[in-house]
Tab-separated table of C-alpha atoms in Angstrom:
chain	number	residue	atom	x	y	z
A	1	MET	CA	-10.451	-13.414	-2.684
A	2	ALA	CA	-8.199	-11.142	-4.768
A	3	ILE	CA	-8.788	-10.299	-8.414
A	4	THR	CA	-8.829	-13.411	-10.594
A	5	ASP	CA	-10.099	-11.822	-13.825
A	6	ILE	CA	-8.612	-8.397	-14.470
A	7	GLN	CA	-10.708	-7.935	-17.598
A	8	ALA	CA	-13.942	-8.364	-15.641
A	9	PHE	CA	-12.657	-6.228	-12.776
A	10	ALA	CA	-11.552	-3.370	-15.052
A	11	HIS	CA	-14.802	-3.537	-17.077
A	12	LEU	CA	-12.791	-3.479	-20.294
A	13	THR	CA	-12.911	-5.801	-23.270
A	14	ALA	CA	-9.896	-7.833	-24.327
A	15	ALA	CA	-9.566	-5.517	-27.323
A	16	ASP	CA	-9.609	-2.461	-25.036
A	17	ILE	CA	-6.827	-3.904	-22.887
A	18	GLU	CA	-4.609	-4.782	-25.846
A	19	THR	CA	-5.129	-1.327	-27.366
A	20	LEU	CA	-4.197	0.202	-24.017
A	21	GLY	CA	-1.054	-1.950	-24.002
A	22	LYS	CA	-0.078	-0.739	-27.473
A	23	GLU	CA	-0.526	2.886	-26.430
A	24	LEU	CA	1.715	2.307	-23.403
A	25	ASP	CA	4.256	0.576	-25.657
A	26	SER	CA	4.204	3.701	-27.802
A	27	ILE	CA	4.984	5.886	-24.775
A	28	ARG	CA	7.914	3.606	-23.902
A	29	ARG	CA	9.339	3.770	-27.429
A	30	GLU	CA	9.079	7.558	-27.553
A	31	VAL	CA	10.940	7.952	-24.265
A	32	GLU	CA	13.589	5.409	-25.262
A	33	THR	CA	14.269	7.091	-28.596
A	34	SER	CA	14.431	10.551	-27.002
A	35	ARG	CA	16.925	9.668	-24.261
A	36	GLY	CA	20.030	11.716	-24.632
A	37	GLU	CA	22.395	14.313	-23.274
A	38	ARG	CA	19.920	16.082	-20.993
A	39	ASP	CA	19.158	12.796	-19.238
A	40	ALA	CA	22.846	11.967	-18.910
A	41	LYS	CA	23.516	15.421	-17.452
A	42	TYR	CA	20.694	14.922	-14.976
A	43	ILE	CA	22.073	11.717	-13.493
A	44	ARG	CA	25.699	12.916	-13.483
A	45	ARG	CA	24.720	16.146	-11.752
A	46	THR	CA	22.684	14.187	-9.242
A	47	ILE	CA	25.668	11.961	-8.460
A	48	ALA	CA	27.966	14.971	-8.129
A	49	ALA	CA	25.506	16.827	-5.877
A	50	GLN	CA	24.957	13.787	-3.674
A	51	ARG	CA	28.665	13.172	-3.215
A	52	ALA	CA	29.357	16.847	-2.511
A	53	LEU	CA	26.578	16.891	0.074
A	54	GLU	CA	27.946	13.792	1.779
A	55	VAL	CA	31.496	15.128	1.845
A	56	ALA	CA	30.288	18.464	3.233
A	57	GLY	CA	28.189	16.730	5.870
A	58	ARG	CA	31.043	14.515	7.016
A	59	ALA	CA	33.427	17.496	7.067
A	60	VAL	CA	31.067	19.510	9.270
A	61	LEU	CA	30.786	16.550	11.637
A	62	PHE	CA	34.444	17.005	12.594
A	63	GLY	CA	33.031	19.747	14.801
A	64	SER	CA	30.005	17.714	15.817
A	65	ARG	CA	30.546	18.339	19.517
A	66	ASN	CA	29.072	21.730	18.731
A	67	ARG	CA	25.273	21.437	18.624
A	68	TRP	CA	24.783	23.459	15.442
A	69	ALA	CA	27.572	21.637	13.634
A	70	TRP	CA	25.999	18.328	14.655
A	71	LEU	CA	22.582	19.396	13.395
A	72	GLY	CA	23.978	20.768	10.129
A	73	GLY	CA	26.224	17.799	9.445
A	74	THR	CA	23.511	15.285	10.340
A	75	ALA	CA	20.982	17.052	8.091
A	76	MET	CA	23.350	17.098	5.117
A	77	LEU	CA	24.326	13.469	5.644
A	78	SER	CA	20.665	12.428	5.959
A	79	VAL	CA	19.751	14.143	2.704
A	80	ALA	CA	22.794	12.656	0.965
A	81	LYS	CA	21.833	9.155	2.106
A	82	ILE	CA	18.243	9.643	0.965
A	83	ILE	CA	19.318	10.804	-2.494
A	84	GLU	CA	21.797	7.942	-2.818
A	85	ASN	CA	19.173	5.422	-1.769
A	86	MET	CA	16.137	6.694	-3.664
A	87	GLU	CA	17.272	8.527	-6.797
A	88	LEU	CA	20.581	6.756	-7.334
A	89	GLY	CA	20.807	3.262	-5.815
A	90	HIS	CA	17.218	2.237	-6.496
A	91	ASN	CA	16.947	3.680	-9.987
A	92	VAL	CA	20.429	2.815	-11.221
A	93	SER	CA	19.911	-0.771	-10.033
A	94	HIS	CA	16.727	-0.879	-12.112
A	95	GLY	CA	18.857	-0.339	-15.217
A	96	GLN	CA	17.426	3.113	-15.890
A	97	TRP	CA	20.804	4.406	-17.025
A	98	ASP	CA	22.275	1.277	-18.638
A	99	TRP	CA	21.631	2.825	-22.071
A	100	MET	CA	24.511	5.273	-21.385
A	101	ASN	CA	26.999	2.362	-21.351
A	102	ASP	CA	28.842	4.109	-18.521
A	103	PRO	CA	30.439	1.424	-16.310
A	104	GLU	CA	30.156	3.718	-13.284
A	105	ILE	CA	26.396	4.244	-13.696
A	106	HIS	CA	25.318	0.747	-14.609
A	107	SER	CA	22.976	-1.682	-12.869
A	108	THR	CA	25.605	-4.436	-12.866
A	109	THR	CA	28.291	-2.351	-11.146
A	110	TRP	CA	26.511	0.083	-8.831
A	111	GLU	CA	26.689	-0.793	-5.136
A	112	TRP	CA	24.435	1.335	-2.971
A	113	ASP	CA	24.905	2.695	0.541
A	114	MET	CA	22.741	0.040	2.220
A	115	THR	CA	23.446	-3.092	4.237
A	116	GLY	CA	22.018	-5.388	1.543
A	117	THR	CA	23.870	-6.102	-1.669
A	118	SER	CA	22.652	-4.507	-4.893
A	119	SER	CA	22.848	-7.828	-6.729
A	120	GLN	CA	20.554	-9.617	-4.252
A	121	TRP	CA	18.128	-6.698	-4.317
A	122	ARG	CA	18.018	-6.697	-8.124
A	123	ARG	CA	17.087	-10.368	-8.292
A	124	ALA	CA	14.507	-10.166	-5.509
A	125	HIS	CA	12.987	-6.826	-6.450
A	126	ASN	CA	13.407	-6.367	-10.187
A	127	TYR	CA	12.188	-9.880	-10.927
A	128	SER	CA	9.939	-11.056	-8.091
A	129	HIS	CA	8.221	-7.766	-7.347
A	130	HIS	CA	8.068	-6.058	-10.724
A	131	THR	CA	7.114	-9.166	-12.665
A	132	TYR	CA	4.467	-10.380	-10.207
A	133	THR	CA	3.337	-7.075	-8.698
A	134	ASN	CA	0.823	-7.705	-5.896
A	135	VAL	CA	0.176	-11.315	-6.959
A	136	LEU	CA	-0.510	-13.429	-3.876
A	137	GLY	CA	2.112	-16.091	-3.339
A	138	LYS	CA	4.395	-14.644	-6.040
A	139	ASP	CA	5.235	-11.086	-4.964
A	140	GLU	CA	7.382	-11.389	-1.844
A	141	ASP	CA	7.160	-7.605	-1.311
A	142	LEU	CA	3.463	-7.905	-0.475
A	143	GLY	CA	3.864	-7.278	3.250
A	144	PHE	CA	7.576	-8.190	3.167
A	145	GLY	CA	6.780	-11.519	4.781
A	146	ILE	CA	5.914	-9.998	8.175
A	147	LEU	CA	2.845	-7.805	7.591
A	148	ARG	CA	-0.653	-8.932	6.622
A	149	MET	CA	-1.756	-6.407	3.991
A	150	THR	CA	-4.737	-8.217	2.464
A	151	ARG	CA	-7.660	-10.226	3.807
A	152	ASP	CA	-6.709	-12.934	1.328
A	153	GLU	CA	-3.906	-13.888	3.707
A	154	GLN	CA	-5.171	-16.047	6.557
A	155	TRP	CA	-4.970	-14.381	9.947
A	156	ARG	CA	-2.575	-15.857	12.510
A	157	PRO	CA	-2.078	-14.889	16.170
A	158	LEU	CA	1.358	-13.575	15.220
A	159	HIS	CA	-0.366	-10.761	13.296
A	160	LEU	CA	-1.480	-9.190	16.589
A	161	ALA	CA	2.093	-7.918	16.856
A	162	GLN	CA	1.826	-6.277	13.426
A	163	PRO	CA	1.664	-2.654	14.685
A	164	ALA	CA	4.892	-3.119	16.638
A	165	ALA	CA	6.508	-5.024	13.759
A	166	ASN	CA	5.634	-2.151	11.440
A	167	LEU	CA	7.439	0.367	13.654
A	168	LEU	CA	10.480	-1.899	13.873
A	169	LEU	CA	10.493	-2.345	10.084
A	170	ALA	CA	10.290	1.419	9.537
A	171	ALA	CA	13.218	2.159	11.854
A	172	THR	CA	15.426	-0.630	10.460
A	173	PHE	CA	14.180	-0.596	6.879
A	174	GLU	CA	17.580	-1.150	5.260
A	175	TRP	CA	18.092	-4.278	7.383
A	176	GLY	CA	14.560	-5.472	6.740
A	177	ILE	CA	15.043	-5.139	2.977
A	178	ALA	CA	18.485	-6.745	3.128
A	179	LEU	CA	17.280	-9.805	5.062
A	180	HIS	CA	14.172	-10.033	2.889
A	181	ASP	CA	16.291	-10.055	-0.282
A	182	LEU	CA	18.748	-12.525	1.249
A	183	GLY	CA	15.891	-14.920	2.007
A	184	ILE	CA	14.618	-14.739	-1.581
A	185	GLU	CA	18.143	-15.166	-2.954
A	186	LYS	CA	18.655	-18.318	-0.872
A	187	GLU	CA	15.261	-19.659	-1.881
A	188	LEU	CA	16.011	-19.116	-5.578
A	189	ALA	CA	19.387	-20.816	-5.117
A	190	GLY	CA	17.785	-23.805	-3.374
A	191	VAL	CA	19.696	-23.247	-0.131
A	192	GLU	CA	18.480	-25.508	2.669
A	193	ALA	CA	16.505	-23.740	5.401
A	194	GLY	CA	18.609	-22.833	8.433
A	195	THR	CA	21.863	-22.618	6.463
A	196	LEU	CA	23.940	-19.605	7.489
A	197	THR	CA	27.108	-20.114	5.438
A	198	SER	CA	25.822	-20.246	1.865
A	199	PRO	CA	27.468	-18.001	-0.782
A	200	ALA	CA	24.473	-15.637	-0.499
A	201	ASP	CA	24.959	-15.438	3.276
A	202	MET	CA	28.649	-14.684	2.893
A	203	ASP	CA	27.946	-11.905	0.366
A	204	PHE	CA	25.490	-10.394	2.813
A	205	TYR	CA	27.903	-10.633	5.761
A	206	ARG	CA	30.655	-8.907	3.785
A	207	LYS	CA	28.429	-6.063	2.622
A	208	ALA	CA	26.692	-5.533	5.958
A	209	GLY	CA	30.047	-5.677	7.745
A	210	ARG	CA	31.494	-2.987	5.478
A	211	GLN	CA	28.496	-0.748	6.107
A	212	VAL	CA	28.676	-1.122	9.871
A	213	VAL	CA	32.424	-0.519	9.973
A	214	LYS	CA	32.167	2.494	7.645
A	215	ASP	CA	29.356	4.266	9.499
A	216	PHE	CA	30.127	3.297	13.080
A	217	VAL	CA	33.910	2.796	13.232
A	218	ILE	CA	35.887	4.474	10.437
A	219	TYR	CA	34.017	7.779	9.978
A	220	PRO	CA	33.486	8.362	13.718
A	221	GLY	CA	37.124	7.432	14.333
A	222	LEU	CA	38.328	9.970	11.765
A	223	THR	CA	36.737	12.802	13.748
A	224	GLY	CA	38.889	12.045	16.779
A	225	PRO	CA	37.519	13.609	19.976
A	226	ALA	CA	34.119	14.066	18.283
A	227	TRP	CA	33.728	10.348	17.581
A	228	LYS	CA	30.763	9.850	19.911
A	229	SER	CA	28.717	12.694	18.459
A	230	THR	CA	29.695	11.638	14.927
A	231	LEU	CA	28.584	8.086	15.618
A	232	LYS	CA	25.220	9.446	16.812
A	233	ALA	CA	24.988	11.587	13.681
A	234	ASN	CA	25.616	8.585	11.417
A	235	ALA	CA	23.022	6.525	13.281
A	236	THR	CA	20.527	9.395	13.023
A	237	ALA	CA	21.158	9.839	9.284
A	238	ASN	CA	20.596	6.115	8.721
A	239	LEU	CA	17.379	6.276	10.750
A	240	VAL	CA	16.092	9.284	8.785
A	241	ARG	CA	16.910	7.553	5.494
A	242	ASN	CA	15.185	4.362	6.668
A	243	LEU	CA	12.001	6.150	7.766
A	244	TRP	CA	11.773	8.181	4.559
A	245	SER	CA	12.365	5.265	2.185
A	246	TYR	CA	9.897	3.142	4.187
A	247	ALA	CA	7.215	5.848	3.919
A	248	VAL	CA	7.744	6.303	0.178
A	249	ILE	CA	7.556	2.571	-0.523
A	250	PHE	CA	4.447	2.044	1.610
A	251	CYS	CA	2.675	5.032	0.043
A	252	GLY	CA	3.237	3.521	-3.393
A	253	HIS	CA	2.078	-0.011	-2.626
A	254	PHE	CA	-0.447	-0.200	0.215
A	255	PRO	CA	-2.996	2.644	0.155
A	256	ASP	CA	-6.614	1.965	-0.735
A	257	GLY	CA	-6.925	1.358	-4.472
A	258	ALA	CA	-3.671	-0.590	-4.842
A	259	GLN	CA	-5.281	-3.869	-5.864
A	260	LYS	CA	-4.171	-7.442	-5.107
A	261	PHE	CA	-4.322	-10.329	-7.599
A	262	ALA	CA	-4.737	-14.082	-7.373
A	263	ALA	CA	-2.227	-16.346	-9.102
A	264	GLU	CA	-4.957	-17.375	-11.582
A	265	GLN	CA	-4.632	-13.941	-13.177
A	266	LEU	CA	-1.202	-14.925	-14.483
A	267	ASP	CA	-2.594	-17.744	-16.627
A	268	GLY	CA	-2.197	-16.569	-20.200
A	269	GLU	CA	-1.598	-12.984	-19.112
A	270	THR	CA	-0.960	-10.705	-22.098
A	271	GLN	CA	1.343	-7.697	-22.214
A	272	GLY	CA	-1.704	-5.430	-22.068
A	273	GLU	CA	-2.992	-7.215	-18.966
A	274	TRP	CA	0.452	-6.958	-17.376
A	275	TYR	CA	0.414	-3.206	-17.953
A	276	LEU	CA	-3.104	-2.980	-16.525
A	277	ARG	CA	-2.082	-4.963	-13.447
A	278	GLN	CA	0.761	-2.517	-12.821
A	279	MET	CA	-1.624	0.420	-13.123
A	280	LEU	CA	-4.196	-1.064	-10.757
A	281	GLY	CA	-1.677	-2.496	-8.287
A	282	SER	CA	0.249	0.735	-7.635
A	283	ALA	CA	-0.462	4.174	-6.174
A	284	ASN	CA	1.080	7.623	-6.498
A	285	PHE	CA	1.330	10.505	-4.091
A	286	LYS	CA	1.292	14.189	-4.934
A	287	ALA	CA	4.664	15.903	-4.864
A	288	GLY	CA	6.385	19.007	-6.120
A	289	PRO	CA	9.799	18.901	-7.843
A	290	VAL	CA	11.791	18.768	-4.590
A	291	MET	CA	9.751	16.005	-2.977
A	292	ALA	CA	9.684	14.103	-6.271
A	293	PHE	CA	13.487	14.255	-6.404
A	294	MET	CA	13.851	13.210	-2.749
A	295	SER	CA	11.535	10.254	-3.338
A	296	GLY	CA	13.566	9.078	-6.323
A	297	ASN	CA	10.527	10.091	-8.386
A	298	LEU	CA	8.666	7.199	-6.768
A	299	CYS	CA	5.820	9.595	-6.109
A	300	TYR	CA	5.117	8.346	-9.660
A	301	GLN	CA	4.908	4.737	-8.536
A	302	ILE	CA	2.332	3.869	-11.214
A	303	GLU	CA	4.639	5.094	-13.956
A	304	HIS	CA	7.599	3.369	-12.323
A	305	HIS	CA	5.770	0.044	-12.308
A	306	LEU	CA	4.781	0.486	-15.936
A	307	PHE	CA	8.309	1.420	-17.025
A	308	PRO	CA	10.768	0.477	-14.244
A	309	ASP	CA	13.822	0.845	-16.494
A	310	LEU	CA	13.041	4.256	-18.004
A	311	PRO	CA	14.944	7.251	-16.556
A	312	SER	CA	13.253	8.516	-13.404
A	313	ASN	CA	13.524	12.156	-14.478
A	314	ARG	CA	11.032	11.353	-17.266
A	315	TYR	CA	8.283	10.032	-15.003
A	316	SER	CA	6.622	13.421	-14.548
A	317	GLU	CA	6.043	13.816	-18.299
A	318	VAL	CA	5.044	10.162	-18.657
A	319	ALA	CA	2.523	10.642	-15.830
A	320	VAL	CA	0.617	13.222	-17.866
A	321	ARG	CA	0.077	10.737	-20.681
A	322	VAL	CA	-0.728	7.833	-18.363
A	323	ARG	CA	-3.371	9.941	-16.667
A	324	GLU	CA	-4.841	10.787	-20.071
A	325	LEU	CA	-5.068	7.057	-20.823
A	326	CYS	CA	-6.799	6.487	-17.494
A	327	ASP	CA	-9.364	9.108	-18.479
A	328	LYS	CA	-9.738	7.593	-21.930
A	329	TYR	CA	-10.348	4.062	-20.636
A	330	ASP	CA	-12.259	5.216	-17.542
A	331	LEU	CA	-9.678	3.747	-15.157
A	332	PRO	CA	-8.856	5.095	-11.689
A	333	TYR	CA	-5.560	6.911	-11.240
A	334	THR	CA	-4.849	6.266	-7.570
A	335	THR	CA	-3.146	9.226	-5.945
A	336	GLY	CA	-3.357	11.527	-2.935
A	337	SER	CA	-1.188	13.495	-0.567
A	338	LEU	CA	1.762	11.765	1.064
A	339	GLY	CA	0.063	11.991	4.455
A	340	LYS	CA	-3.232	10.592	3.202
A	341	GLN	CA	-1.630	7.677	1.350
A	342	TYR	CA	0.460	6.691	4.339
A	343	LEU	CA	-2.453	6.964	6.781
A	344	LEU	CA	-4.478	4.620	4.553
A	345	ALA	CA	-1.619	2.090	4.608
A	346	PHE	CA	-1.176	2.621	8.360
A	347	ARG	CA	-4.892	1.945	8.924
A	348	THR	CA	-4.670	-1.293	6.917
A	349	ILE	CA	-1.670	-2.460	8.941
A	350	HIS	CA	-3.538	-2.007	12.221
A	351	LYS	CA	-6.903	-3.224	10.964
A	352	LEU	CA	-5.593	-6.462	9.489
A	353	ALA	CA	-3.711	-7.235	12.670
A	354	LEU	CA	-7.119	-8.297	14.000
A	355	PRO	CA	-8.935	-11.584	13.299
A	356	ASP	CA	-11.422	-11.471	10.432
A	357	ARG	CA	-14.394	-11.749	12.788
A	358	PHE	CA	-13.710	-8.167	13.878
A	359	LEU	CA	-13.714	-6.885	10.266
A	360	LYS	CA	-16.901	-5.777	8.541
A	361	ARG	CA	-15.937	-6.151	4.874
A	362	THR	CA	-14.827	-9.220	2.941
A	363	ALA	CA	-11.835	-9.976	0.729
A	364	ASP	CA	-14.070	-9.158	-2.254
A	365	ASP	CA	-15.208	-5.744	-1.078
A	366	ALA	CA	-12.869	-3.901	1.285
A	367	PRO	CA	-10.949	-0.624	0.883
A	368	GLU	CA	-7.579	-2.388	0.706
A	369	THR	CA	-8.737	-5.648	-0.899
A	370	SER	CA	-11.358	-6.287	-3.560
A	371	SER	CA	-12.166	-8.420	-6.559
A	372	GLU	CA	-14.467	-8.552	-9.543
A	373	ARG	CA	-17.110	-10.097	-7.257
A	374	LYS	CA	-17.758	-6.729	-5.640
A	375	PHE	CA	-19.582	-5.718	-8.828
A	376	ALA	CA	-22.032	-8.635	-8.760
A	377	GLY	CA	-25.405	-7.286	-9.803
A	378	ILE	CA	-24.157	-3.782	-10.599
A	379	SER	CA	-21.817	-4.316	-13.559
A	380	LEU	CA	-22.353	-2.068	-16.553
A	381	PRO	CA	-24.181	-3.665	-19.480
A	382	GLU	CA	-22.058	-4.616	-22.465
A	383	SER	CA	-23.971	-2.158	-24.637
A	384	LEU	CA	-22.885	0.728	-22.416
A	385	ARG	CA	-19.127	0.147	-22.581
A	386	VAL	CA	-18.870	3.054	-25.039
A	387	ASP	CA	-21.348	5.904	-25.245
A	388	PRO	CA	-22.442	5.961	-28.919
A	389	GLU	CA	-22.858	9.744	-28.846
A	390	THR	CA	-19.766	10.932	-26.947
A	391	GLY	CA	-17.474	7.932	-27.457
A	392	LYS	CA	-16.779	7.916	-23.709
A	393	ARG	CA	-15.952	4.516	-22.240
A	394	PHE	CA	-17.610	3.185	-19.131
A	395	GLY	CA	-14.951	1.205	-17.303
A	396	LEU	CA	-13.674	0.592	-13.809
A	397	ARG	CA	-13.927	4.182	-12.613
A	398	SER	CA	-17.631	4.302	-13.465
A	399	ALA	CA	-18.136	0.818	-12.029
A	400	LEU	CA	-16.510	1.879	-8.750
A	401	HIS	CA	-18.736	4.950	-8.672
A	402	ASP	CA	-21.801	2.812	-9.358
A	403	ALA	CA	-20.731	0.350	-6.668
A	404	LYS	CA	-20.339	3.199	-4.191
A	405	VAL	CA	-23.745	4.636	-5.110
A	406	THR	CA	-25.322	1.187	-4.899
A	407	LEU	CA	-23.785	0.587	-1.481
A	408	GLU	CA	-24.967	4.001	-0.308
A	409	ILE	CA	-28.493	3.279	-1.571
A	410	LYS	CA	-28.372	-0.136	0.082
A	411	ALA	CA	-27.131	1.424	3.304
A	412	ARG	CA	-29.894	4.051	3.202
A	413	HIS	CA	-32.462	1.334	2.468
A	414	GLU	CA	-31.197	-0.802	5.324
A	415	LYS	CA	-31.225	2.247	7.576
A	416	GLU	CA	-34.802	3.015	6.538
A	417	VAL	CA	-35.823	-0.610	7.089
A	418	LEU	CA	-34.159	-0.487	10.486
A	419	ARG	CA	-35.922	2.782	11.294
A	420	GLU	CA	-39.292	1.344	10.225
A	421	ALA	CA	-38.645	-1.807	12.240
A	422	LYS	CA	-37.723	0.334	15.235
A	423	THR	CA	-40.915	2.379	14.803
A	424	ALA	CA	-42.987	-0.791	14.454
A	425	LEU	CA	-41.395	-2.229	17.583
A	426	LYS	CA	-42.136	0.965	19.494
A	427	ALA	CA	-45.749	0.905	18.284
A	428	ARG	CA	-46.046	-2.756	19.246
A	429	ALA	CA	-44.511	-2.013	22.620
A	430	ARG	CA	-47.032	0.782	23.166
A	431	GLN	CA	-49.880	-1.558	22.160
A	432	GLU	CA	-48.602	-4.260	24.459
A	433	LYS	CA	-48.237	-1.719	27.251
A	434	LEU	CA	-51.835	-0.558	26.744
A	435	ALA	CA	-53.058	-4.165	26.569
A	436	LEU	CA	-51.148	-4.920	29.746
A	437	ARG	CA	-52.664	-1.884	31.455
A	438	GLU	CA	-56.184	-2.944	30.339
A	439	ALA	CA	-55.559	-6.509	31.502
A	440	LYS	CA	-54.282	-5.209	34.836
A	441	ARG	CA	-57.367	-2.958	35.216
A	442	ALA	CA	-59.687	-5.857	34.280
A	443	LEU	CA	-57.972	-8.105	36.800
A	444	GLY	CA	-58.332	-5.409	39.430
A	445	GLU	CA	-62.018	-5.027	38.762
A	446	ARG	CA	-62.467	-8.788	38.832
A	447	ALA	CA	-60.627	-8.969	42.128
A	448	VAL	CA	-62.921	-6.266	43.565
A	449	ARG	CA	-66.021	-8.142	42.411
A	450	GLU	CA	-64.754	-11.405	43.814
A	451	ARG	CA	-63.956	-9.759	47.152
A	452	GLY	CA	-67.489	-8.300	47.179
A	453	LEU	CA	-68.996	-11.697	46.467
A	454	LEU	CA	-66.947	-13.237	49.226
A	455	ARG	CA	-68.090	-10.575	51.692
A	456	ASP	CA	-71.726	-11.087	50.671
A	457	LYS	CA	-71.368	-14.863	51.053
A	458	ALA	CA	-69.786	-14.465	54.465
A	459	ALA	CA	-72.543	-12.083	55.569
A	460	ARG	CA	-75.251	-14.552	54.514
A	461	ARG	CA	-73.545	-17.387	56.364
A	462	MET	CA	-73.360	-15.314	59.534
A	463	ALA	CA	-77.041	-14.324	59.156
A	464	ARG	CA	-78.070	-18.002	58.924
A	465	HIS	CA	-76.089	-18.898	62.030
A	466	ALA	CA	-77.688	-15.999	63.907
C-alpha cells in the first residue's frame, strides 16, 4: 500500500525532519518579508499584458474569415486564456497577491475565465488538495475521481475505459475541473446525492452559462458576418487552454517519483512532515522563463506545494534553495523535461487501466506507487545516517539508489540462476537423449538375438519332423 510512515520512507530521523521544516519556514519568512514593489509590478504588468493580448486577439477575429487573421487571432486568444488561467486565475485564487490588499487582485474577488466558479475551486483545491496532497481517500485530485493513478486503488472494469476518459478529460479540462469542484462543494455542504438545484448547483449554472454565452454567442455575434469563424476560434482557444493546463497539472502530480500516502500518515503529522509530504508528493518539469510564465510557474510544482500562497514569480529563486535542502538531506528532487514527465504519467494512466494480474510490480514497489516496505532488507543502518567524516547524510536518495542496485543484483542473480537452470536442463536433456539412444540400441540388439533364437528353434523343430 502507499506510504504509511514518511519518516521510515525518507530515511530521516524525526529531528532531521523538524530541522528541515524549520529551514523551509525560514525560506517562507524571507520571501514574505521581501515582498514589495517589484512583485506588485510583476502581477500588474501580467494582468495588463494578458488583457491587451485578449483585446488584440478578439479585434483581429473581426476579420477571421481571412485565414491568416483567424490563425493570428486564435493564437493570441489562446495565449491570453492560458495566461489568465495559469498565471492569474490559479495563482491569484491561491491568495498569492492578497498581501497587496488590492481588491482587484485578491483571492476573494477574482473570478477566472473558466466554467467553474473561483470560490468552489478554492474550497476544493486550496483545502482538499493542498492540505491532503496525494493522501488516499482525502485528496480528491488524485485521479480526479475518474482515473486510477495508484495500485492502492482497487481495479474495476470501468478502468478499462481510462485511456479514452483521459483524452476526454484533457479536451474538456475546464468542465472536468468545474464538475469535480462542484461535487466536492456539494459533499462539503451535505447536499443529498442526485440533487441538481442546490445553491452550489445554481452558482455553477450561472457561471457556466455566462462563459458559454460570452464565448459562443456574444463575441461571435459582435463580429457579424465572421461569427462562424469567430465561434470556431473561441472553441479552439478554449481547447488549447484546456490541453495545456491539463498537461501542466499532470506533469506536476503523476510522473514517477510523485509519491502517494495512506491516511495513517496524517496521524500526528508535524509541520516538518507536512513539508516533506509536499516535497515527495510533487514533481517539477524543466522550463525556461517563457515556459515557466506560460505554466503559471507550475513547472515549480514542488515549490508551489510547499508555499502555495507565495508569489509565483519567486518560485524560481525558492527552487534553488529547495534543491540545496534536497542535497543536504539526501532527498530526491523529482524533475525532468515536460515531455518525459507527461509520458510517465501517460504510461501510468494506460498501465493502471489493466487488472492487477497483468502488472508485474506491487503497490509497495512500482514506479508510480511505492512505500517504505520497498526498502525491506536494504535500509541504511542507523549508524550511517550521517557520514562522520564528511557530514553527508544518507537518506531517501541513497536508499533509492541502493534499492535500484539491489534489484539489479537480484535480477542479475535470478538471470544467472535461470541461465544455470537452462544449462542444467539442456545437459539433462542430452543425457536423457543419450540414455534413450542406448536403450533403443540395446532393445534392437535384444530383438535381433530373440529373432535369431526363434529362427534356430524353428529350424530344430523342422529337423525333428524331417
